[in-house]
Amino acid sequence: MTLSLTTQPAGRTAGTGAVARGPRRPLRSFWPQYLAVAPFYLLFLIFGLFPIGFSIYLSFTDWDGIGKIKFVGLAQYQYLISDPRFWNAVGNTLVIWLLATVPMLFLALVLAFLLHQNIRFKSAYRVAYFLPNVTSMVAMAIVFGSVFSDSFGLVNSALTALGVNEVPWLSSNWGIKITIAVMVIWRWTGYNAIIYLAGLQAIPTELYESARVDGAGNWHIFSKLTVPLLRPVILFTVITSTIGGLSLFTEPQVLLGNNGGTDEAGMTIVLYQYNQAFTQFDFGYGSAIAWALFIIALVFAVINWRLVRERSTDSSSQRRLWTATTRKGITR
């Protein structure tokens, strides 16, 4: 008689090969973990999810904040489409965004490129450029209101000393838009420069060294190497700057007041929404404006996302592109 001994793998039952599972722990045994994360979800439900859902509901109603809520369907959105003041606010917002974003990102990229070089006191420059971003917006608006004042502003005083006519910065259509755009540029250039600098530090230094060996100057390195490799970071800053530009509120509100200045030249979408909801107490229409702004921002986000998907390449492909370019030779 032959005695045959077979052993089963640990954790499996004989004949079936199924994994033997231990007894399931009851749900109540995880209460310490659930209790630890509960405050976040509770606060998000109260101050995040509920206001979002309630604003959607309010956009289909007519409510002054005190009386009975009256359901009006799509009437608020129908009025919004034909509201000239809303479209004026949309136009003002887009013009200010264009005047501010393009020079701001270009200056930020140039500053980051210069800070990435071997210069003295690099950390001090970084702090100095980032300081406007943490400065009080109210204080900054008061200072800019004095600098660009029509009657006693420093800018007009400098123009007069140069023999140039004074510019009504705070009482003309384009003057108001340019002033707000300058405020945005002054505040956010350093912030974006720090982001670009972080992206530059991720680029291998041997690429710059090989470019200089091949005879490339600073401009060719900046335009042919730095900008292509920073394209994903640039598109990220474009997206964030677009969202911030469409949500512009504090600068025009503190500088010009709730009416947006002369002919409502500084009336942005968010400032108009604030006026309707918290000055006119038309919370239904204010909610409709807020969701219209969300749709506009979503459209811009989708456009930028498509740009990222279609134009972004991985770092290895970018390195091969630069290698092929430098082999052809780049002159100063």
PDB file of C-alpha atoms in Angstrom, residues 10 89 123 160 178 227 268 278 283 325:
ATOM      1  CA  ALA A  10      -2.166  27.913   2.256  1.00  0.00           C
ATOM      2  CA  ALA A  89     -20.132  92.792 -18.724  1.00  0.00           C
ATOM      3  CA  SER A 123      16.182  84.047  -3.823  1.00  0.00           C
ATOM      4  CA  THR A 160       2.660 116.143 -18.097  1.00  0.00           C
ATOM      5  CA  ILE A 178      -6.132  99.358 -19.002  1.00  0.00           C
ATOM      6  CA  VAL A 227       9.168  77.593 -24.806  1.00  0.00           C
ATOM      7  CA  THR A 268     -17.242  92.472 -15.086  1.00  0.00           C
ATOM      8  CA  PHE A 278     -26.697  91.476  -3.239  1.00  0.00           C
ATOM      9  CA  PHE A 283     -31.103  86.109  -6.246  1.00  0.00           C
ATOM     10  CA  THR A 325      17.389  70.822 -34.468  1.00  0.00           C
TER      11      THR A 325
END
